[in-house]
């Protein structure tokens, strides 16, 4: 088939490349001319090696053509971002993408939306767009096929994840299923448009609620003087319990955002989802409280090194990272902050990849992101650089005995041996 993929970001590019690799003639359209020019010159600047290799192969095959203009095709796949502004979904990119391709869509063509959207969006936007052109949707095929891949494992999950394909009519879903079947090796489940939209949001809301539960347990464990990590590990030995891990808060462009798509559909029927969001949004405050309690600013100047700006390990993405909230809270309290990350280059504040500079004369090190480079730090070497040997580990990722042996006081979030009232107060 001839397929136009709209949006060449972290989902659009690997999807376009995968389609090209399975034999389709793919045009990749993006409004960002710099992205298109880079790809046209063979430059693929995404952090994930698997995605880079896949995209390079597709570009070299001559079946993936980057373009800053959309072109007619048999099928159109829309993969554009859907952020939130003031807790409300911002659908301008989806509307612009439909608007860009609609004049090129011929009767019998298929449009597949992959972007995560509130229930009802695919149909509403398509109807509005085509009505404005004086056309009826019945002549075209429309499907919602939400992307569900985990950043860090994109290529693997594109290939092996089950897919949900929602069609406006069964024939639309069947056509979309056939396209994904050309590369997806997981099962492809067919349903209607609104169910497919909702399934995607439900998955991320479920994860947010589960992480909030783990975070709440971390705070409770502190109050009880027990270890939340051990408690969760043991509870998860039960065949029907699967609790996720506590941490400094939930980042990324999906999990903190998507639950709000459900909540905004009916604020009165989404209390659990909204409470989970609040619990997770509170975690940077919990981390700041721990720092204030282990290194009170009242007793002198304090330098805090936040280790990790990415929202999760081993990626270079800092969108919605809890690091930023922790940095602001501590800076407002009078601390001197430095943020270290070996991978992140785009961060709303200042970030350094120079660990020695970050650690030099620090009073507290806070592990926010468990990158390999951070997990594998040598405590003896670090001890020589810092002013005071205090480590806060928000990911339970270091060998506490080794750090203790190097003279560090180690405070693991959710571990009640550190019987601080800080966590309880923050709750
Ligand atoms: N986190 C915890 N504790 C955990 C797991 C995660 O605090 O036990 C935190 C992470 O540190 C991170 C945040 O949650 O800050 C989100 O990370 P993640 O790995 O849970 O998820 P994302 O945002 O990278 O990707 C999610 C995935 N959704 C689900 O697993 C249900 C992915 O499959 C989706 O495709 C993606 O959102 C998306 O694009 O919607």
PDB file of N, CA, C and O in Angstrom, residues 208-276:
ATOM      1  N   UNK A 208      -1.349   4.638  36.677  1.00  0.00           N
ATOM      2  CA  UNK A 208      -1.227   5.795  37.559  1.00  0.00           C
ATOM      3  C   UNK A 208      -1.812   5.477  38.945  1.00  0.00           C
ATOM      4  O   UNK A 208      -1.226   5.814  39.975  1.00  0.00           O
ATOM      5  N   UNK A 209      -2.960   4.812  38.951  1.00  0.00           N
ATOM      6  CA  UNK A 209      -3.613   4.455  40.224  1.00  0.00           C
ATOM      7  C   UNK A 209      -2.742   3.447  40.981  1.00  0.00           C
ATOM      8  O   UNK A 209      -2.542   3.565  42.190  1.00  0.00           O
ATOM      9  N   UNK A 210      -2.201   2.497  40.257  1.00  0.00           N
ATOM     10  CA  UNK A 210      -1.356   1.474  40.887  1.00  0.00           C
ATOM     11  C   UNK A 210      -0.097   2.117  41.496  1.00  0.00           C
ATOM     12  O   UNK A 210       0.290   1.827  42.634  1.00  0.00           O
ATOM     13  N   UNK A 211       0.529   3.030  40.762  1.00  0.00           N
ATOM     14  CA  UNK A 211       1.730   3.709  41.293  1.00  0.00           C
ATOM     15  C   UNK A 211       1.336   4.576  42.498  1.00  0.00           C
ATOM     16  O   UNK A 211       2.068   4.640  43.492  1.00  0.00           O
ATOM     17  N   UNK A 212       0.170   5.216  42.423  1.00  0.00           N
ATOM     18  CA  UNK A 212      -0.290   6.038  43.556  1.00  0.00           C
ATOM     19  C   UNK A 212      -0.462   5.161  44.792  1.00  0.00           C
ATOM     20  O   UNK A 212      -0.126   5.565  45.909  1.00  0.00           O
ATOM     21  N   UNK A 213      -0.969   3.960  44.588  1.00  0.00           N
ATOM     22  CA  UNK A 213      -1.136   3.030  45.718  1.00  0.00           C
ATOM     23  C   UNK A 213       0.235   2.717  46.331  1.00  0.00           C
ATOM     24  O   UNK A 213       0.411   2.748  47.553  1.00  0.00           O
ATOM     25  N   UNK A 214       1.211   2.453  45.462  1.00  0.00           N
ATOM     26  CA  UNK A 214       2.570   2.163  45.953  1.00  0.00           C
ATOM     27  C   UNK A 214       3.132   3.385  46.689  1.00  0.00           C
ATOM     28  O   UNK A 214       3.761   3.253  47.748  1.00  0.00           O
ATOM     29  N   UNK A 215       2.887   4.575  46.153  1.00  0.00           N
ATOM     30  CA  UNK A 215       3.391   5.796  46.805  1.00  0.00           C
ATOM     31  C   UNK A 215       2.718   6.014  48.154  1.00  0.00           C
ATOM     32  O   UNK A 215       3.357   6.422  49.122  1.00  0.00           O
ATOM     33  N   UNK A 216       1.427   5.716  48.208  1.00  0.00           N
ATOM     34  CA  UNK A 216       0.730   5.850  49.486  1.00  0.00           C
ATOM     35  C   UNK A 216       1.299   4.850  50.496  1.00  0.00           C
ATOM     36  O   UNK A 216       1.485   5.176  51.673  1.00  0.00           O
ATOM     37  N   UNK A 217       1.589   3.647  50.021  1.00  0.00           N
ATOM     38  CA  UNK A 217       2.185   2.641  50.913  1.00  0.00           C
ATOM     39  C   UNK A 217       3.542   3.119  51.431  1.00  0.00           C
ATOM     40  O   UNK A 217       3.906   2.852  52.580  1.00  0.00           O
ATOM     41  N   UNK A 218       4.289   3.812  50.572  1.00  0.00           N
ATOM     42  CA  UNK A 218       5.608   4.319  50.999  1.00  0.00           C
ATOM     43  C   UNK A 218       5.435   5.271  52.175  1.00  0.00           C
ATOM     44  O   UNK A 218       6.179   5.209  53.162  1.00  0.00           O
ATOM     45  N   UNK A 219       4.446   6.126  52.088  1.00  0.00           N
ATOM     46  CA  UNK A 219       4.211   7.096  53.162  1.00  0.00           C
ATOM     47  C   UNK A 219       3.718   6.384  54.426  1.00  0.00           C
ATOM     48  O   UNK A 219       4.174   6.660  55.539  1.00  0.00           O
ATOM     49  N   UNK A 220       2.826   5.418  54.233  1.00  0.00           N
ATOM     50  CA  UNK A 220       2.324   4.649  55.385  1.00  0.00           C
ATOM     51  C   UNK A 220       3.444   3.847  56.046  1.00  0.00           C
ATOM     52  O   UNK A 220       3.518   3.768  57.271  1.00  0.00           O
ATOM     53  N   UNK A 221       4.293   3.253  55.218  1.00  0.00           N
ATOM     54  CA  UNK A 221       5.374   2.422  55.755  1.00  0.00           C
ATOM     55  C   UNK A 221       6.294   3.255  56.636  1.00  0.00           C
ATOM     56  O   UNK A 221       6.756   2.795  57.681  1.00  0.00           O
ATOM     57  N   UNK A 222       6.556   4.480  56.198  1.00  0.00           N
ATOM     58  CA  UNK A 222       7.374   5.376  57.021  1.00  0.00           C
ATOM     59  C   UNK A 222       6.732   5.552  58.395  1.00  0.00           C
ATOM     60  O   UNK A 222       7.400   5.484  59.414  1.00  0.00           O
ATOM     61  N   UNK A 223       5.412   5.782  58.386  1.00  0.00           N
ATOM     62  CA  UNK A 223       4.706   6.012  59.651  1.00  0.00           C
ATOM     63  C   UNK A 223       4.742   4.760  60.524  1.00  0.00           C
ATOM     64  O   UNK A 223       4.807   4.846  61.748  1.00  0.00           O
ATOM     65  N   UNK A 224       4.701   3.590  59.869  1.00  0.00           N
ATOM     66  CA  UNK A 224       4.668   2.324  60.619  1.00  0.00           C
ATOM     67  C   UNK A 224       6.066   1.840  60.999  1.00  0.00           C
ATOM     68  O   UNK A 224       6.217   0.856  61.718  1.00  0.00           O
ATOM     69  N   UNK A 225       7.076   2.490  60.448  1.00  0.00           N
ATOM     70  CA  UNK A 225       8.446   2.059  60.726  1.00  0.00           C
ATOM     71  C   UNK A 225       8.803   0.769  60.022  1.00  0.00           C
ATOM     72  O   UNK A 225       9.662  -0.001  60.477  1.00  0.00           O
ATOM     73  N   UNK A 226       8.167   0.510  58.877  1.00  0.00           N
ATOM     74  CA  UNK A 226       8.507  -0.700  58.108  1.00  0.00           C
ATOM     75  C   UNK A 226       8.990  -0.297  56.709  1.00  0.00           C
ATOM     76  O   UNK A 226       9.003   0.877  56.365  1.00  0.00           O
ATOM     77  N   UNK A 227       9.350  -1.306  55.933  1.00  0.00           N
ATOM     78  CA  UNK A 227       9.925  -1.055  54.619  1.00  0.00           C
ATOM     79  C   UNK A 227       8.859  -1.320  53.541  1.00  0.00           C
ATOM     80  O   UNK A 227       8.427  -2.463  53.349  1.00  0.00           O
ATOM     81  N   UNK A 228       8.450  -0.252  52.843  1.00  0.00           N
ATOM     82  CA  UNK A 228       7.409  -0.410  51.818  1.00  0.00           C
ATOM     83  C   UNK A 228       7.851  -1.346  50.695  1.00  0.00           C
ATOM     84  O   UNK A 228       7.051  -2.096  50.138  1.00  0.00           O
ATOM     85  N   UNK A 229       9.134  -1.310  50.355  1.00  0.00           N
ATOM     86  CA  UNK A 229       9.643  -2.123  49.235  1.00  0.00           C
ATOM     87  C   UNK A 229       9.517  -3.599  49.567  1.00  0.00           C
ATOM     88  O   UNK A 229       9.095  -4.410  48.728  1.00  0.00           O
ATOM     89  N   UNK A 230       9.897  -3.946  50.815  1.00  0.00           N
ATOM     90  CA  UNK A 230       9.800  -5.330  51.261  1.00  0.00           C
ATOM     91  C   UNK A 230       8.322  -5.737  51.357  1.00  0.00           C
ATOM     92  O   UNK A 230       7.941  -6.846  50.957  1.00  0.00           O
ATOM     93  N   UNK A 231       7.512  -4.815  51.855  1.00  0.00           N
ATOM     94  CA  UNK A 231       6.080  -5.102  51.997  1.00  0.00           C
ATOM     95  C   UNK A 231       5.463  -5.398  50.628  1.00  0.00           C
ATOM     96  O   UNK A 231       4.718  -6.367  50.454  1.00  0.00           O
ATOM     97  N   UNK A 232       5.800  -4.554  49.644  1.00  0.00           N
ATOM     98  CA  UNK A 232       5.231  -4.737  48.303  1.00  0.00           C
ATOM     99  C   UNK A 232       5.754  -6.030  47.680  1.00  0.00           C
ATOM    100  O   UNK A 232       5.005  -6.798  47.071  1.00  0.00           O
ATOM    101  N   UNK A 233       7.037  -6.283  47.883  1.00  0.00           N
ATOM    102  CA  UNK A 233       7.618  -7.519  47.323  1.00  0.00           C
ATOM    103  C   UNK A 233       6.885  -8.745  47.864  1.00  0.00           C
ATOM    104  O   UNK A 233       6.520  -9.653  47.125  1.00  0.00           O
ATOM    105  N   UNK A 234       6.638  -8.730  49.154  1.00  0.00           N
ATOM    106  CA  UNK A 234       5.977  -9.884  49.770  1.00  0.00           C
ATOM    107  C   UNK A 234       4.511  -9.960  49.352  1.00  0.00           C
ATOM    108  O   UNK A 234       3.999 -11.039  49.055  1.00  0.00           O
ATOM    109  N   UNK A 235       3.836  -8.812  49.315  1.00  0.00           N
ATOM    110  CA  UNK A 235       2.418  -8.817  48.898  1.00  0.00           C
ATOM    111  C   UNK A 235       2.303  -9.331  47.461  1.00  0.00           C
ATOM    112  O   UNK A 235       1.349 -10.036  47.113  1.00  0.00           O
ATOM    113  N   UNK A 236       3.291  -8.981  46.626  1.00  0.00           N
ATOM    114  CA  UNK A 236       3.247  -9.415  45.223  1.00  0.00           C
ATOM    115  C   UNK A 236       3.495 -10.912  45.053  1.00  0.00           C
ATOM    116  O   UNK A 236       3.346 -11.451  43.948  1.00  0.00           O
ATOM    117  N   UNK A 237       3.887 -11.586  46.144  1.00  0.00           N
ATOM    118  CA  UNK A 237       4.010 -13.054  46.057  1.00  0.00           C
ATOM    119  C   UNK A 237       2.630 -13.698  45.979  1.00  0.00           C
ATOM    120  O   UNK A 237       2.507 -14.870  45.615  1.00  0.00           O
ATOM    121  N   UNK A 238       1.609 -12.929  46.357  1.00  0.00           N
ATOM    122  CA  UNK A 238       0.243 -13.456  46.243  1.00  0.00           C
ATOM    123  C   UNK A 238      -0.107 -13.534  44.754  1.00  0.00           C
ATOM    124  O   UNK A 238       0.217 -12.609  43.991  1.00  0.00           O
ATOM    125  N   UNK A 239      -0.785 -14.617  44.342  1.00  0.00           N
ATOM    126  CA  UNK A 239      -1.019 -14.774  42.900  1.00  0.00           C
ATOM    127  C   UNK A 239      -1.917 -13.707  42.279  1.00  0.00           C
ATOM    128  O   UNK A 239      -1.942 -13.564  41.066  1.00  0.00           O
ATOM    129  N   UNK A 240      -2.664 -12.962  43.087  1.00  0.00           N
ATOM    130  CA  UNK A 240      -3.560 -11.966  42.480  1.00  0.00           C
ATOM    131  C   UNK A 240      -3.232 -10.536  42.924  1.00  0.00           C
ATOM    132  O   UNK A 240      -4.082  -9.670  42.878  1.00  0.00           O
ATOM    133  N   UNK A 241      -1.976 -10.325  43.361  1.00  0.00           N
ATOM    134  CA  UNK A 241      -1.558  -8.969  43.740  1.00  0.00           C
ATOM    135  C   UNK A 241      -0.361  -8.569  42.876  1.00  0.00           C
ATOM    136  O   UNK A 241       0.559  -9.359  42.690  1.00  0.00           O
ATOM    137  N   UNK A 242      -0.397  -7.353  42.338  1.00  0.00           N
ATOM    138  CA  UNK A 242       0.701  -6.880  41.486  1.00  0.00           C
ATOM    139  C   UNK A 242       0.864  -5.367  41.643  1.00  0.00           C
ATOM    140  O   UNK A 242       0.397  -4.586  40.812  1.00  0.00           O
ATOM    141  N   UNK A 243       1.505  -4.986  42.749  1.00  0.00           N
ATOM    142  CA  UNK A 243       1.649  -3.557  43.068  1.00  0.00           C
ATOM    143  C   UNK A 243       2.943  -3.040  42.440  1.00  0.00           C
ATOM    144  O   UNK A 243       3.977  -3.706  42.498  1.00  0.00           O
ATOM    145  N   UNK A 244       2.886  -1.850  41.863  1.00  0.00           N
ATOM    146  CA  UNK A 244       4.083  -1.250  41.267  1.00  0.00           C
ATOM    147  C   UNK A 244       4.973  -0.629  42.353  1.00  0.00           C
ATOM    148  O   UNK A 244       4.748  -0.892  43.537  1.00  0.00           O
ATOM    149  N   UNK A 245       5.931   0.164  41.954  1.00  0.00           N
ATOM    150  CA  UNK A 245       6.935   0.670  42.908  1.00  0.00           C
ATOM    151  C   UNK A 245       6.711   2.138  43.246  1.00  0.00           C
ATOM    152  O   UNK A 245       6.347   2.926  42.375  1.00  0.00           O
ATOM    153  N   UNK A 246       7.004   2.505  44.492  1.00  0.00           N
ATOM    154  CA  UNK A 246       6.974   3.933  44.832  1.00  0.00           C
ATOM    155  C   UNK A 246       8.107   4.663  44.126  1.00  0.00           C
ATOM    156  O   UNK A 246       9.002   4.029  43.551  1.00  0.00           O
ATOM    157  N   UNK A 247       8.081   5.969  44.196  1.00  0.00           N
ATOM    158  CA  UNK A 247       9.144   6.754  43.560  1.00  0.00           C
ATOM    159  C   UNK A 247       8.965   8.223  43.863  1.00  0.00           C
ATOM    160  O   UNK A 247       8.156   8.598  44.709  1.00  0.00           O
ATOM    161  N   UNK A 248       9.709   9.071  43.127  1.00  0.00           N
ATOM    162  CA  UNK A 248       9.659  10.514  43.397  1.00  0.00           C
ATOM    163  C   UNK A 248       8.468  11.204  42.748  1.00  0.00           C
ATOM    164  O   UNK A 248       8.318  12.424  42.859  1.00  0.00           O
ATOM    165  N   UNK A 249       7.625  10.434  42.036  1.00  0.00           N
ATOM    166  CA  UNK A 249       6.500  11.031  41.315  1.00  0.00           C
ATOM    167  C   UNK A 249       6.452  10.433  39.924  1.00  0.00           C
ATOM    168  O   UNK A 249       7.376   9.739  39.508  1.00  0.00           O
ATOM    169  N   UNK A 250       5.368  10.700  39.233  1.00  0.00           N
ATOM    170  CA  UNK A 250       5.147  10.075  37.920  1.00  0.00           C
ATOM    171  C   UNK A 250       5.369  11.104  36.821  1.00  0.00           C
ATOM    172  O   UNK A 250       4.728  12.153  36.813  1.00  0.00           O
ATOM    173  N   UNK A 251       6.293  10.793  35.927  1.00  0.00           N
ATOM    174  CA  UNK A 251       6.580  11.718  34.835  1.00  0.00           C
ATOM    175  C   UNK A 251       6.217  11.122  33.487  1.00  0.00           C
ATOM    176  O   UNK A 251       5.522  10.108  33.393  1.00  0.00           O
ATOM    177  N   UNK A 252       6.731  11.772  32.441  1.00  0.00           N
ATOM    178  CA  UNK A 252       6.446  11.310  31.080  1.00  0.00           C
ATOM    179  C   UNK A 252       5.252  12.059  30.520  1.00  0.00           C
ATOM    180  O   UNK A 252       4.512  12.711  31.244  1.00  0.00           O
ATOM    181  N   UNK A 253       5.075  11.896  29.217  1.00  0.00           N
ATOM    182  CA  UNK A 253       4.032  12.656  28.534  1.00  0.00           C
ATOM    183  C   UNK A 253       2.729  11.883  28.486  1.00  0.00           C
ATOM    184  O   UNK A 253       1.780  12.328  27.860  1.00  0.00           O
ATOM    185  N   UNK A 254       2.675  10.694  29.122  1.00  0.00           N
ATOM    186  CA  UNK A 254       1.480   9.856  28.984  1.00  0.00           C
ATOM    187  C   UNK A 254       0.748   9.655  30.300  1.00  0.00           C
ATOM    188  O   UNK A 254      -0.410  10.032  30.436  1.00  0.00           O
ATOM    189  N   UNK A 255       1.426   9.064  31.269  1.00  0.00           N
ATOM    190  CA  UNK A 255       0.712   8.644  32.472  1.00  0.00           C
ATOM    191  C   UNK A 255       0.206   9.833  33.303  1.00  0.00           C
ATOM    192  O   UNK A 255      -0.905   9.778  33.809  1.00  0.00           O
ATOM    193  N   UNK A 256       0.961  10.926  33.438  1.00  0.00           N
ATOM    194  CA  UNK A 256       0.386  12.049  34.184  1.00  0.00           C
ATOM    195  C   UNK A 256      -0.703  12.784  33.390  1.00  0.00           C
ATOM    196  O   UNK A 256      -1.446  13.569  33.946  1.00  0.00           O
ATOM    197  N   UNK A 257      -0.761  12.544  32.071  1.00  0.00           N
ATOM    198  CA  UNK A 257      -1.642  13.326  31.197  1.00  0.00           C
ATOM    199  C   UNK A 257      -2.942  12.581  30.889  1.00  0.00           C
ATOM    200  O   UNK A 257      -4.045  13.105  31.055  1.00  0.00           O
ATOM    201  N   UNK A 258      -2.814  11.338  30.464  1.00  0.00           N
ATOM    202  CA  UNK A 258      -3.979  10.622  29.935  1.00  0.00           C
ATOM    203  C   UNK A 258      -5.124  10.441  30.934  1.00  0.00           C
ATOM    204  O   UNK A 258      -6.296  10.533  30.538  1.00  0.00           O
ATOM    205  N   UNK A 259      -4.846  10.165  32.228  1.00  0.00           N
ATOM    206  CA  UNK A 259      -5.980  10.006  33.151  1.00  0.00           C
ATOM    207  C   UNK A 259      -6.882  11.235  33.154  1.00  0.00           C
ATOM    208  O   UNK A 259      -8.081  11.133  33.382  1.00  0.00           O
ATOM    209  N   UNK A 260      -6.285  12.392  32.847  1.00  0.00           N
ATOM    210  CA  UNK A 260      -7.102  13.606  32.837  1.00  0.00           C
ATOM    211  C   UNK A 260      -8.095  13.613  31.681  1.00  0.00           C
ATOM    212  O   UNK A 260      -9.104  14.314  31.711  1.00  0.00           O
ATOM    213  N   UNK A 261      -7.807  12.820  30.638  1.00  0.00           N
ATOM    214  CA  UNK A 261      -8.762  12.708  29.529  1.00  0.00           C
ATOM    215  C   UNK A 261     -10.044  12.030  30.011  1.00  0.00           C
ATOM    216  O   UNK A 261     -11.140  12.322  29.552  1.00  0.00           O
ATOM    217  N   UNK A 262      -9.888  11.059  30.921  1.00  0.00           N
ATOM    218  CA  UNK A 262     -11.067  10.391  31.491  1.00  0.00           C
ATOM    219  C   UNK A 262     -11.734  11.314  32.489  1.00  0.00           C
ATOM    220  O   UNK A 262     -12.958  11.461  32.502  1.00  0.00           O
ATOM    221  N   UNK A 263     -10.907  11.932  33.347  1.00  0.00           N
ATOM    222  CA  UNK A 263     -11.457  12.789  34.395  1.00  0.00           C
ATOM    223  C   UNK A 263     -12.237  13.952  33.778  1.00  0.00           C
ATOM    224  O   UNK A 263     -13.295  14.322  34.268  1.00  0.00           O
ATOM    225  N   UNK A 264     -11.713  14.491  32.661  1.00  0.00           N
ATOM    226  CA  UNK A 264     -12.416  15.644  32.090  1.00  0.00           C
ATOM    227  C   UNK A 264     -13.720  15.215  31.407  1.00  0.00           C
ATOM    228  O   UNK A 264     -14.614  16.020  31.212  1.00  0.00           O
ATOM    229  N   UNK A 265     -13.843  13.918  31.074  1.00  0.00           N
ATOM    230  CA  UNK A 265     -15.095  13.438  30.481  1.00  0.00           C
ATOM    231  C   UNK A 265     -16.214  13.475  31.521  1.00  0.00           C
ATOM    232  O   UNK A 265     -17.377  13.702  31.179  1.00  0.00           O
ATOM    233  N   UNK A 266     -15.882  13.211  32.781  1.00  0.00           N
ATOM    234  CA  UNK A 266     -16.889  13.280  33.839  1.00  0.00           C
ATOM    235  C   UNK A 266     -16.194  13.438  35.195  1.00  0.00           C
ATOM    236  O   UNK A 266     -15.883  12.455  35.866  1.00  0.00           O
ATOM    237  N   UNK A 267     -15.960  14.670  35.609  1.00  0.00           N
ATOM    238  CA  UNK A 267     -15.200  14.908  36.847  1.00  0.00           C
ATOM    239  C   UNK A 267     -15.842  14.261  38.065  1.00  0.00           C
ATOM    240  O   UNK A 267     -15.157  13.900  39.012  1.00  0.00           O
ATOM    241  N   UNK A 268     -17.161  14.090  38.060  1.00  0.00           N
ATOM    242  CA  UNK A 268     -17.839  13.557  39.246  1.00  0.00           C
ATOM    243  C   UNK A 268     -17.752  12.043  39.326  1.00  0.00           C
ATOM    244  O   UNK A 268     -17.979  11.453  40.381  1.00  0.00           O
ATOM    245  N   UNK A 269     -17.444  11.409  38.219  1.00  0.00           N
ATOM    246  CA  UNK A 269     -17.379   9.946  38.224  1.00  0.00           C
ATOM    247  C   UNK A 269     -15.935   9.459  38.131  1.00  0.00           C
ATOM    248  O   UNK A 269     -15.690   8.327  37.736  1.00  0.00           O
ATOM    249  N   UNK A 270     -14.984  10.331  38.473  1.00  0.00           N
ATOM    250  CA  UNK A 270     -13.588   9.915  38.314  1.00  0.00           C
ATOM    251  C   UNK A 270     -12.760  10.285  39.546  1.00  0.00           C
ATOM    252  O   UNK A 270     -11.613  10.689  39.432  1.00  0.00           O
ATOM    253  N   UNK A 271     -13.381  10.120  40.723  1.00  0.00           N
ATOM    254  CA  UNK A 271     -12.703  10.553  41.946  1.00  0.00           C
ATOM    255  C   UNK A 271     -11.431   9.772  42.212  1.00  0.00           C
ATOM    256  O   UNK A 271     -10.420  10.319  42.630  1.00  0.00           O
ATOM    257  N   UNK A 272     -11.488   8.462  41.999  1.00  0.00           N
ATOM    258  CA  UNK A 272     -10.315   7.621  42.264  1.00  0.00           C
ATOM    259  C   UNK A 272      -9.150   8.053  41.373  1.00  0.00           C
ATOM    260  O   UNK A 272      -8.008   8.199  41.830  1.00  0.00           O
ATOM    261  N   UNK A 273      -9.468   8.272  40.102  1.00  0.00           N
ATOM    262  CA  UNK A 273      -8.432   8.672  39.139  1.00  0.00           C
ATOM    263  C   UNK A 273      -7.825  10.013  39.532  1.00  0.00           C
ATOM    264  O   UNK A 273      -6.602  10.203  39.512  1.00  0.00           O
ATOM    265  N   UNK A 274      -8.679  10.940  39.945  1.00  0.00           N
ATOM    266  CA  UNK A 274      -8.174  12.273  40.320  1.00  0.00           C
ATOM    267  C   UNK A 274      -7.366  12.223  41.617  1.00  0.00           C
ATOM    268  O   UNK A 274      -6.358  12.910  41.764  1.00  0.00           O
ATOM    269  N   UNK A 275      -7.813  11.374  42.555  1.00  0.00           N
ATOM    270  CA  UNK A 275      -7.068  11.259  43.815  1.00  0.00           C
ATOM    271  C   UNK A 275      -5.690  10.653  43.554  1.00  0.00           C
ATOM    272  O   UNK A 275      -4.686  11.098  44.117  1.00  0.00           O
ATOM    273  N   UNK A 276      -5.651   9.643  42.692  1.00  0.00           N
ATOM    274  CA  UNK A 276      -4.364   9.021  42.363  1.00  0.00           C
ATOM    275  C   UNK A 276      -3.415  10.058  41.780  1.00  0.00           C
ATOM    276  O   UNK A 276      -2.227  10.109  42.113  1.00  0.00           O
TER     277      UNK A 276
END
